[in-house]
Coordinates of C-alpha atoms and ligand atoms in Angstrom, one line a residue:
M1 CA -51.5 19.1 -25.1
A2 CA -54.6 19.1 -26.3
A3 CA -57.7 17.1 -24.5
A4 CA -58.1 16.0 -28.1
S5 CA -54.0 14.5 -29.2
I6 CA -54.4 12.5 -25.2
P7 CA -54.5 9.0 -26.3
H8 CA -58.0 7.4 -25.0
D9 CA -59.6 3.3 -24.9
H10 CA -62.5 2.3 -23.5
V11 CA -60.2 -0.8 -21.3
A12 CA -56.1 -0.1 -20.3
I13 CA -55.1 -2.9 -18.4
I14 CA -51.3 -2.4 -16.5
G15 CA -49.3 -5.7 -17.5
T16 CA -48.7 -8.4 -20.2
G17 CA -47.9 -11.4 -17.0
F18 CA -50.5 -14.5 -16.0
G19 CA -54.1 -12.3 -15.6
A20 CA -53.5 -9.4 -17.6
I21 CA -53.0 -12.2 -20.7
A22 CA -56.1 -14.1 -19.1
T23 CA -58.8 -10.2 -19.0
A24 CA -57.3 -9.3 -22.1
V25 CA -58.3 -12.2 -23.8
R26 CA -61.8 -12.3 -22.4
L27 CA -62.2 -8.8 -22.8
Q28 CA -61.5 -9.8 -26.4
R29 CA -63.7 -13.1 -26.9
A30 CA -66.8 -10.3 -25.0
G31 CA -66.1 -8.3 -27.9
F32 CA -64.8 -5.7 -26.8
E33 CA -61.4 -4.4 -28.7
D34 CA -61.0 -0.5 -27.4
L35 CA -58.2 -1.8 -25.5
V36 CA -54.1 -1.5 -24.4
L37 CA -51.4 -4.2 -22.4
I38 CA -49.5 -1.6 -20.6
D39 CA -45.8 -2.5 -19.2
R40 CA -42.9 -1.6 -17.7
A41 CA -41.4 -3.8 -19.2
E42 CA -40.3 -4.2 -23.2
D43 CA -41.5 -7.8 -23.9
V44 CA -44.4 -9.2 -21.6
G45 CA -44.2 -12.3 -19.1
G46 CA -44.4 -11.0 -15.4
V47 CA -42.8 -12.7 -12.7
W48 CA -42.5 -15.0 -15.2
R49 CA -40.8 -12.6 -17.6
D50 CA -38.7 -11.2 -14.3
N51 CA -38.0 -14.4 -12.7
D52 CA -35.5 -15.5 -14.3
Y53 CA -32.6 -16.3 -11.8
P54 CA -30.7 -20.6 -12.2
G55 CA -33.7 -23.4 -11.5
A56 CA -36.7 -20.9 -11.5
A57 CA -39.6 -23.3 -12.3
V58 CA -43.3 -22.7 -11.3
D59 CA -44.9 -25.5 -8.2
V60 CA -47.7 -26.2 -9.8
K61 CA -47.9 -28.9 -12.1
S62 CA -47.6 -27.7 -16.3
H63 CA -51.0 -28.4 -17.0
L64 CA -52.7 -26.7 -14.4
Y65 CA -51.0 -23.6 -14.3
S66 CA -51.9 -22.6 -17.6
L67 CA -54.8 -21.1 -19.0
S68 CA -58.3 -22.7 -19.2
F69 CA -58.8 -21.4 -22.8
A70 CA -54.7 -22.0 -23.6
P71 CA -53.9 -25.6 -23.5
N72 CA -50.5 -26.2 -24.3
P73 CA -49.5 -30.3 -24.8
E74 CA -46.1 -29.6 -25.7
W75 CA -45.5 -28.8 -22.2
H76 CA -42.0 -30.5 -21.4
N77 CA -41.1 -31.3 -17.3
V78 CA -44.6 -31.8 -14.8
F79 CA -43.1 -28.5 -13.7
A80 CA -42.2 -26.0 -16.3
R81 CA -38.5 -23.8 -16.1
Q82 CA -39.2 -20.4 -15.5
P83 CA -38.0 -19.9 -20.5
E84 CA -40.8 -22.8 -21.3
L85 CA -42.7 -20.6 -19.1
H86 CA -41.9 -17.4 -20.5
D87 CA -42.6 -18.8 -23.8
Y88 CA -45.0 -20.5 -23.2
L89 CA -47.3 -16.3 -22.4
R90 CA -45.6 -14.9 -25.9
S91 CA -46.9 -17.5 -27.8
V92 CA -50.2 -16.4 -25.9
V93 CA -50.1 -13.2 -27.0
D94 CA -50.0 -14.3 -30.5
R95 CA -51.8 -16.7 -30.9
F96 CA -55.1 -14.8 -29.4
D97 CA -53.6 -12.3 -31.5
L98 CA -52.7 -9.8 -28.5
R99 CA -49.6 -8.2 -30.2
R100 CA -51.2 -5.5 -31.4
R101 CA -52.9 -3.5 -28.0
L102 CA -48.8 -4.2 -26.9
I103 CA -47.5 -0.4 -25.2
L104 CA -44.2 -2.2 -23.7
G105 CA -41.5 -0.4 -22.1
C106 CA -43.8 2.3 -20.9
E107 CA -44.4 2.5 -17.3
V108 CA -48.0 4.0 -15.4
E109 CA -46.2 6.6 -12.8
E110 CA -50.0 7.6 -11.7
L111 CA -54.1 7.4 -11.6
R112 CA -56.4 9.7 -10.9
W113 CA -60.3 9.3 -11.7
D114 CA -62.1 12.3 -12.7
S115 CA -65.3 12.1 -11.8
D116 CA -66.5 14.4 -14.2
R117 CA -65.3 13.2 -17.2
Q118 CA -65.8 9.2 -15.6
L119 CA -62.7 8.4 -17.2
W120 CA -59.7 7.0 -15.5
R121 CA -56.7 9.9 -16.1
L122 CA -53.2 8.1 -16.5
E123 CA -49.8 9.4 -16.3
T124 CA -47.3 7.6 -18.0
A125 CA -43.4 7.6 -19.5
R126 CA -44.4 7.7 -22.7
G127 CA -47.7 10.6 -22.0
P128 CA -51.0 10.7 -20.5
R129 CA -53.9 8.1 -21.4
T130 CA -57.6 8.4 -20.8
A131 CA -59.2 5.2 -20.3
R132 CA -63.1 4.1 -19.7
H133 CA -61.9 1.1 -17.4
V134 CA -58.1 0.3 -15.9
V135 CA -57.3 -2.9 -15.4
V136 CA -54.0 -2.8 -12.7
A137 CA -52.4 -6.8 -13.1
T138 CA -49.4 -5.6 -11.6
G139 CA -49.3 -9.1 -9.9
A140 CA -48.5 -8.9 -6.3
L141 CA -44.6 -10.0 -6.2
A142 CA -43.5 -7.9 -8.7
E143 CA -41.1 -5.3 -6.7
P144 CA -38.4 -6.9 -5.0
V145 CA -37.6 -6.3 -1.2
E146 CA -34.5 -5.2 0.3
P147 CA -34.4 -6.3 3.6
D148 CA -33.9 -3.3 6.0
L149 CA -30.5 -4.9 7.4
P150 CA -27.5 -2.6 8.8
G151 CA -24.9 -1.8 6.8
L152 CA -26.5 -3.8 3.5
P153 CA -25.6 0.0 1.3
S154 CA -21.8 0.0 2.4
F155 CA -21.5 -4.2 1.3
M156 CA -18.8 -3.1 -2.1
G157 CA -19.0 -6.2 -3.8
T158 CA -22.3 -7.0 -5.8
R159 CA -25.3 -7.9 -4.4
F160 CA -29.0 -8.2 -6.8
H161 CA -32.2 -10.0 -5.4
S162 CA -33.1 -13.1 -6.8
A163 CA -35.9 -11.3 -8.9
R164 CA -33.4 -9.2 -10.6
W165 CA -31.2 -11.4 -10.7
D166 CA -27.1 -10.1 -12.6
H167 CA -26.5 -12.9 -15.2
D168 CA -23.4 -10.3 -16.8
F169 CA -21.4 -12.0 -12.0
D170 CA -19.4 -15.6 -12.6
L171 CA -20.6 -16.5 -9.6
A172 CA -17.9 -19.2 -10.9
G173 CA -15.9 -19.6 -7.5
K174 CA -16.4 -16.9 -5.6
Q175 CA -17.9 -16.5 -1.8
V176 CA -21.5 -16.1 -2.1
A177 CA -23.9 -15.6 0.9
V178 CA -28.2 -15.6 0.5
I179 CA -31.2 -14.4 2.7
G180 CA -33.6 -15.9 2.9
T181 CA -35.3 -19.5 2.6
G182 CA -38.1 -18.8 0.6
A183 CA -39.7 -20.7 -3.0
S184 CA -37.4 -18.8 -4.3
A185 CA -33.9 -20.0 -2.9
V186 CA -35.6 -23.6 -2.8
Q187 CA -34.6 -23.2 -6.3
F188 CA -31.5 -21.5 -6.7
V189 CA -29.2 -22.4 -3.7
P190 CA -29.2 -25.9 -5.3
A191 CA -28.4 -25.2 -9.0
I192 CA -26.2 -22.6 -7.9
A193 CA -24.2 -24.6 -5.3
P194 CA -22.2 -26.1 -7.2
T195 CA -21.1 -23.5 -9.4
V196 CA -20.2 -21.4 -6.1
D197 CA -16.7 -21.5 -3.9
H198 CA -18.8 -21.3 -1.3
L199 CA -22.4 -20.6 -0.7
T200 CA -24.2 -19.4 3.3
L201 CA -27.0 -19.9 3.8
F202 CA -28.9 -17.3 6.5
Q203 CA -32.0 -18.8 7.0
R204 CA -34.3 -17.0 9.8
T205 CA -37.1 -19.8 9.6
P206 CA -36.6 -23.7 8.1
P207 CA -39.7 -23.5 5.1
W208 CA -41.4 -27.2 4.6
I209 CA -40.5 -28.7 2.0
M210 CA -43.0 -31.7 0.0
P211 CA -40.5 -34.5 -2.1
R212 CA -41.0 -32.8 -5.8
H213 CA -40.7 -36.1 -8.3
D214 CA -40.7 -33.0 -11.5
H215 CA -39.4 -35.3 -14.9
E216 CA -40.2 -34.8 -18.4
I217 CA -42.8 -35.9 -19.7
S218 CA -42.0 -38.1 -22.5
A219 CA -42.6 -37.5 -26.0
R220 CA -45.1 -40.5 -26.6
A221 CA -47.8 -39.0 -23.7
R222 CA -46.7 -35.6 -25.2
R223 CA -47.8 -36.5 -29.1
I224 CA -51.0 -37.7 -26.8
F225 CA -51.9 -34.2 -25.6
R226 CA -51.5 -33.0 -29.2
A227 CA -53.9 -35.6 -31.0
V228 CA -56.5 -36.2 -28.0
P229 CA -56.9 -32.2 -26.4
L230 CA -59.5 -33.6 -24.1
A231 CA -57.4 -36.2 -22.8
Q232 CA -54.6 -32.9 -21.5
R233 CA -58.0 -31.8 -20.5
A234 CA -58.5 -34.6 -18.3
S235 CA -55.5 -34.3 -16.4
R236 CA -55.6 -30.9 -15.8
A237 CA -59.2 -31.5 -13.9
A238 CA -57.8 -34.7 -12.1
I239 CA -54.9 -31.4 -10.9
Y240 CA -57.1 -29.7 -9.7
C241 CA -59.3 -32.3 -8.0
Q242 CA -55.9 -33.1 -6.6
F243 CA -55.1 -29.9 -4.9
E244 CA -58.8 -28.7 -4.6
W245 CA -59.6 -31.7 -1.8
M246 CA -56.0 -30.0 0.0
I247 CA -58.1 -26.7 1.2
L248 CA -59.4 -29.4 3.4
G249 CA -55.7 -29.4 6.1
F250 CA -55.4 -25.8 5.4
R251 CA -58.4 -25.2 7.1
H252 CA -57.6 -27.7 9.8
P253 CA -54.3 -27.2 10.9
P254 CA -54.4 -30.5 12.7
L255 CA -54.7 -32.4 9.1
M256 CA -51.5 -31.2 8.4
R257 CA -49.6 -33.3 11.3
L258 CA -49.8 -35.9 8.5
A259 CA -48.3 -34.7 5.3
E260 CA -45.9 -33.6 8.6
R261 CA -45.0 -36.7 8.7
R262 CA -44.5 -37.2 4.9
A263 CA -41.9 -33.9 4.9
R264 CA -39.9 -35.4 8.3
R265 CA -39.5 -38.5 6.2
H266 CA -38.4 -36.5 3.0
L267 CA -36.0 -34.2 5.3
E268 CA -34.7 -37.9 7.4
S269 CA -34.1 -39.5 4.2
Q270 CA -32.1 -36.5 3.0
V271 CA -30.3 -35.3 5.6
A272 CA -28.3 -37.4 7.9
D273 CA -26.9 -35.0 10.3
P274 CA -29.3 -34.4 13.1
G275 CA -27.7 -31.1 13.5
L276 CA -28.6 -30.8 10.4
R277 CA -31.4 -31.6 10.6
A278 CA -32.1 -29.8 13.7
K279 CA -31.9 -26.5 11.8
L280 CA -34.2 -27.6 9.4
T281 CA -37.5 -28.1 11.1
P282 CA -39.5 -26.5 11.4
D283 CA -41.3 -25.2 14.6
Y284 CA -45.3 -23.9 12.4
S285 CA -48.0 -25.7 10.9
L286 CA -46.7 -26.9 7.4
G287 CA -49.0 -24.9 5.1
C288 CA -48.6 -21.8 7.6
K289 CA -45.9 -20.3 5.2
R290 CA -45.8 -21.5 1.4
I291 CA -45.3 -25.4 1.6
L292 CA -42.3 -25.5 -0.1
L293 CA -41.5 -28.1 -3.8
S294 CA -37.9 -30.0 -4.0
D295 CA -35.6 -32.6 -4.5
E296 CA -32.3 -30.8 -4.8
Y297 CA -32.5 -28.3 -1.2
L298 CA -31.3 -30.4 1.0
P299 CA -28.6 -32.2 -0.1
A300 CA -27.4 -29.0 -1.5
L301 CA -27.8 -27.7 2.3
T302 CA -25.6 -30.4 2.4
R303 CA -22.1 -30.2 0.8
P304 CA -19.4 -29.7 2.1
N305 CA -19.3 -26.5 0.4
V306 CA -22.3 -25.2 1.7
A307 CA -23.1 -24.4 4.9
V308 CA -26.2 -23.6 6.7
D309 CA -25.7 -20.3 9.6
T310 CA -29.3 -19.2 11.6
D311 CA -27.5 -17.5 14.0
G312 CA -29.5 -14.0 12.4
I313 CA -27.5 -11.3 10.6
R314 CA -26.6 -8.7 13.2
E315 CA -25.3 -6.5 10.0
I316 CA -23.4 -6.1 6.2
T317 CA -20.3 -5.2 6.2
E318 CA -18.4 -3.2 3.7
H319 CA -16.6 -6.7 2.6
G320 CA -19.6 -9.8 4.5
V321 CA -22.1 -10.7 6.4
L322 CA -22.1 -10.7 10.4
D323 CA -24.1 -12.6 11.8
G324 CA -25.7 -13.0 15.1
A325 CA -23.1 -14.5 17.0
G326 CA -20.2 -12.1 16.0
V327 CA -18.7 -14.1 13.4
E328 CA -18.1 -12.4 9.8
H329 CA -18.4 -14.3 7.1
P330 CA -16.7 -13.0 4.2
V331 CA -18.4 -12.9 1.2
D332 CA -17.7 -11.9 -3.0
A333 CA -21.6 -11.5 -3.7
I334 CA -24.7 -11.3 -0.8
I335 CA -27.9 -13.1 -3.2
L336 CA -31.2 -11.7 -1.8
G337 CA -34.3 -14.7 -1.8
T338 CA -36.2 -12.1 0.3
G339 CA -39.5 -11.9 -1.5
F340 CA -41.3 -9.0 -2.2
D341 CA -43.5 -5.7 -0.8
T342 CA -47.0 -7.8 -0.8
L343 CA -48.0 -5.6 1.0
G344 CA -48.6 -2.1 -0.7
L345 CA -49.7 -4.1 -4.0
P346 CA -47.5 -2.3 -6.9
L347 CA -48.7 1.3 -8.4
T348 CA -52.1 1.3 -5.5
D349 CA -50.0 3.9 -3.6
R350 CA -50.6 5.9 -6.6
I351 CA -54.3 5.0 -7.7
H352 CA -56.4 7.9 -7.0
D353 CA -59.7 8.7 -6.3
A354 CA -62.0 11.5 -6.7
D355 CA -60.6 13.7 -4.1
G356 CA -57.1 12.6 -5.4
V357 CA -56.7 9.3 -2.3
A358 CA -54.5 6.8 -3.4
M359 CA -56.0 3.6 -2.8
A360 CA -52.7 2.1 -0.6
D361 CA -53.2 5.0 1.6
R362 CA -57.4 4.5 2.0
W363 CA -56.1 1.2 2.7
A364 CA -54.0 2.0 5.1
G365 CA -51.8 -1.5 5.6
D366 CA -55.4 -3.5 5.7
P367 CA -56.0 -4.3 2.7
T368 CA -60.0 -4.7 1.3
A369 CA -61.7 -5.0 -2.3
Y370 CA -65.3 -6.5 -3.1
L371 CA -64.2 -10.5 -4.3
G372 CA -60.5 -9.4 -3.9
T373 CA -60.8 -6.7 -7.0
A374 CA -63.0 -4.1 -6.6
V375 CA -62.2 -1.2 -4.2
A376 CA -65.3 1.8 -3.2
G377 CA -63.7 5.2 -4.0
Y378 CA -62.7 3.8 -7.3
P379 CA -64.8 3.9 -10.1
N380 CA -64.5 1.3 -12.8
C381 CA -60.9 0.7 -11.8
F382 CA -60.6 -3.5 -11.2
L383 CA -57.4 -5.2 -9.1
I384 CA -56.0 -9.1 -10.6
H385 CA -54.7 -10.4 -7.0
G386 CA -55.8 -8.1 -5.6
P387 CA -56.3 -8.9 -1.6
N388 CA -56.5 -11.6 -0.8
I389 CA -56.7 -13.4 -3.8
G390 CA -53.3 -16.3 -3.9
T391 CA -53.3 -19.7 -3.0
G392 CA -51.5 -22.8 -1.1
H393 CA -53.5 -25.2 -2.0
N394 CA -54.5 -24.5 -5.7
S395 CA -53.3 -23.1 -8.9
V396 CA -53.4 -18.8 -8.4
L397 CA -53.5 -19.3 -12.3
Q398 CA -57.9 -19.9 -11.2
M399 CA -58.1 -17.2 -9.2
L400 CA -56.7 -14.9 -11.5
E401 CA -58.9 -16.6 -14.1
S402 CA -62.5 -16.4 -12.2
Q403 CA -61.1 -12.4 -11.8
A404 CA -61.0 -11.9 -15.4
A405 CA -64.1 -13.4 -15.9
Y406 CA -66.5 -11.4 -12.9
I407 CA -64.2 -7.9 -14.7
A408 CA -66.1 -8.8 -18.4
S409 CA -69.1 -9.7 -16.5
A410 CA -68.7 -5.4 -15.3
I411 CA -67.9 -4.2 -17.6
G412 CA -70.2 -5.2 -20.4
Y413 CA -72.9 -4.7 -18.0
A414 CA -71.5 -1.0 -17.4
E415 CA -72.1 -0.7 -21.4
E416 CA -75.3 -3.2 -21.8
H417 CA -77.3 -0.5 -19.2
G418 CA -75.2 2.7 -20.8
L419 CA -73.2 3.5 -17.2
G420 CA -70.4 5.6 -17.0
A421 CA -68.8 4.6 -13.9
V422 CA -69.7 1.3 -11.5
Q423 CA -68.1 0.3 -7.5
P424 CA -68.2 -1.6 -5.2
T425 CA -70.6 -0.4 -2.3
E426 CA -68.8 0.8 1.3
A427 CA -71.3 -1.9 2.9
A428 CA -70.4 -5.0 -0.3
Q429 CA -67.0 -4.2 0.2
E430 CA -67.1 -4.8 4.4
A431 CA -69.1 -8.0 4.2
Y432 CA -67.3 -9.3 2.7
A433 CA -63.7 -8.7 4.2
A434 CA -65.7 -9.7 7.2
E435 CA -66.6 -13.0 5.7
V436 CA -62.8 -13.4 4.6
D437 CA -61.9 -12.7 7.7
R438 CA -64.4 -15.7 9.6
M439 CA -63.7 -18.8 7.0
S440 CA -60.4 -17.1 7.7
E441 CA -60.2 -18.1 11.1
G442 CA -58.3 -21.5 12.8
T443 CA -57.1 -21.9 9.7
V444 CA -53.2 -22.5 9.4
W445 CA -51.9 -20.3 7.3
T446 CA -53.4 -17.1 10.8
A447 CA -53.1 -20.5 13.2
G448 CA -50.5 -22.4 12.0
G449 CA -47.6 -20.5 14.7
C450 CA -45.7 -18.7 11.6
R451 CA -45.3 -15.6 10.5
S452 CA -45.7 -14.7 6.8
W453 CA -45.8 -12.6 3.9
Y454 CA -49.6 -13.8 3.8
L455 CA -51.1 -11.5 6.9
N456 CA -50.0 -7.4 7.6
D457 CA -48.9 -6.0 10.2
K458 CA -52.2 -6.7 12.5
G459 CA -51.6 -10.6 11.8
R460 CA -54.8 -10.5 9.7
N461 CA -54.6 -12.2 6.2
V462 CA -54.7 -10.0 3.5
N463 CA -52.7 -12.1 0.0
I464 CA -54.9 -15.8 1.3
W465 CA -58.7 -16.7 -0.7
P466 CA -59.4 -18.9 2.3
G467 CA -61.7 -20.8 0.1
T468 CA -62.1 -23.3 -2.3
T469 CA -61.0 -21.7 -6.0
F470 CA -64.2 -23.8 -7.0
D471 CA -65.8 -21.1 -4.4
F472 CA -64.3 -18.1 -5.9
R473 CA -65.0 -19.2 -9.4
R474 CA -68.4 -19.5 -8.3
R475 CA -68.8 -15.7 -6.7
T476 CA -67.5 -14.4 -9.6
R477 CA -68.9 -15.6 -12.4
R478 CA -71.9 -12.9 -13.2
F479 CA -71.9 -9.1 -12.6
E480 CA -73.4 -8.6 -8.9
P481 CA -75.9 -5.5 -9.5
T482 CA -77.2 -5.3 -5.9
A483 CA -73.0 -5.1 -4.4
H484 CA -72.5 -2.3 -7.0
L485 CA -73.8 1.9 -6.6
M486 CA -73.5 2.3 -10.7
E487 CA -73.4 6.1 -12.3
K488 CA -75.6 6.9 -15.7
A489 CA -73.2 7.9 -19.5
R490 CA -72.8 11.1 -18.8
Q491 CA -73.8 12.2 -22.8
G492 CA -72.0 15.9 -22.7
R493 CA -70.0 18.4 -20.4
G494 CA -71.7 19.2 -18.0
E495 CA -73.5 16.4 -17.1
Q496 CA -74.8 15.9 -14.0
A497 CA -74.6 11.4 -12.9
A498 CA -75.6 11.1 -9.8
W499 CA -74.3 7.8 -8.0
V500 CA -77.6 4.5 -7.7
P501 CA -77.7 1.2 -5.6
A502 CA -78.6 -1.5 -8.8
Ligands
NAP601 P1 -40.3 -15.5 1.0 O1 -41.4 -16.8 1.0 O2 -41.2 -14.1 0.7 O3 -39.5 -15.5 1.2 C1 -38.5 -14.6 2.0 C2 -37.5 -15.4 2.2 O4 -36.1 -14.0 3.6 C3 -37.7 -16.0 3.7 O5 -37.2 -17.1 4.5 C4 -37.7 -15.3 4.9 O6 -37.5 -15.1 5.9 C5 -36.2 -14.3 4.7 N1 -35.8 -13.1 5.0 C6 -36.7 -11.9 4.7 N2 -36.5 -10.3 5.4 C7 -35.2 -11.3 6.0 C8 -34.3 -10.8 7.1 N3 -34.0 -9.2 6.4 N4 -33.4 -11.2 7.1 C9 -32.9 -12.7 7.1 N5 -34.6 -13.9 6.2 C10 -34.4 -12.6 6.0 O7 -40.2 -14.4 -1.0 P2 -39.6 -15.5 -2.7 O8 -38.7 -16.7 -2.4 O9 -39.2 -14.8 -3.4 O10 -41.3 -16.2 -2.8 C11 -41.9 -15.1 -2.2 C12 -43.6 -16.1 -3.7 O11 -43.4 -15.8 -4.9 C13 -43.9 -17.5 -3.0 O12 -44.1 -17.4 -2.0 C14 -45.1 -18.4 -4.3 O13 -45.7 -17.6 -4.6 C15 -44.4 -17.8 -4.9 N6 -43.1 -18.3 -5.9 C16 -43.8 -19.6 -6.6 C17 -42.2 -19.8 -7.8 C18 -42.6 -20.5 -7.2 O14 -42.8 -21.0 -8.5 N7 -42.4 -21.9 -8.0 C19 -41.0 -19.7 -6.9 C20 -40.5 -18.6 -6.2 C21 -41.2 -17.4 -5.8 P3 -38.0 -16.2 7.2 O15 -39.8 -16.7 6.0 O16 -38.4 -15.6 8.5 O17 -39.5 -14.4 7.1

């Protein structure tokens, strides 16, 4: 194919979840018209498209878990359900006229930085493309993990992951094994327990469960939010403040004991059997793993057709699960609530620098990025939900919108100053990572006595931002030239340009 026929965009955003949409709107508002959003799926929505398991809902109040520039007075519940969230994202795409920018059903297979042309070369399922800037908004929770359990592939029944729910499989009257007790399982177990004949839950670590108190938002309240947008903004601000100060507990684990007492009372009020209660009582600090909110999960575990197995899994047989005590549990289906590959961020094994080195190889299991967003050696490439962007105490959308602001600011700066390429300096990236490490010390995430997907193999926090979202917003408000290397835009082939500090 002739080079001229390769489609080129100023900005290519990969993904269509919350972060991608927030970035696209931000760039559009800054006047960047030449941008596309590319997604491997046939619809927009990211995790809220993929995680459509029974009971799926957000665990941050919806007035906060929505985009600041697209308030939704119509939220039906305090915690929106997955279909409503998915519809919301579709509606934001329409409201901000992004549909014309979508390239759906197009997997991005590889990205290579072309230092001569100062652009990214994308290999996609629909052929090559180029872009001056790429925003990798594929999310940290996009690739489901199948656990490495002996015999799992030989299981002859039905098996699927919660993020790839098999809606054609009728659970009615079936014997089911569920593996995992994280945020997803806590939602789908109570949703399917009344339907199945029997459910055995294989629990490796009990989660801390707090009351959820979900309820419908009354028609009257919705009318008020519709008529008085300020009322909804006030509600959002109140929820934000309520969550934001909770960072104190995460940073000072002894403060978490108060909340632990509340969670213990919740357990006692919902589970009468002391034996089962003992199995469900965590032995690590609350907050070390994600705090789960549910009023239905614990009661579901007390049902006569539900058993909690804590003996471990020795192997999966052709017909069931052999537990650590040597008891075989014959089942028709195994449902994996085993989480996501959060260490190898999606695509980073296929983003290559000018020398062909993949970002994931450069990281070697120890990911760092300046502001969790940009990586030295990979110019004009921005990661939405990159390293240390997750939050335990507040809505992650606060973080993603801050990243979007930084990205728009960086691309805007490059335009304004005639730059062909920008990247953070190694020093800025290292200093930032060292600061995140320092801030993580002694927090509930690193010193809370658990293993979680927030930590890498060395026990380093690579997923959580250990500060306030307010602080992160302050850091990302404006592109900081002194933390970057820059190259003037080359006007023609063969023209030289050199990396220089600001
Ligand atoms: P997760 O929190 O990573 O939980 C995975 C579960 O699988 C854990 O209980 C883990 O046990 C277990 N597991 C993994 N490998 C296993 C093995 N080989 N044998 C036995 N058990 C095994 O995954 P998730 O529940 O899908 O949630 C992931 C993240 O998605 C959450 O933290 C949250 O950020 C997000 N999420 C949010 C919502 C929401 O907003 N409502 C809903 C769902 C998910 P251990 O604990 O012992 O490792």
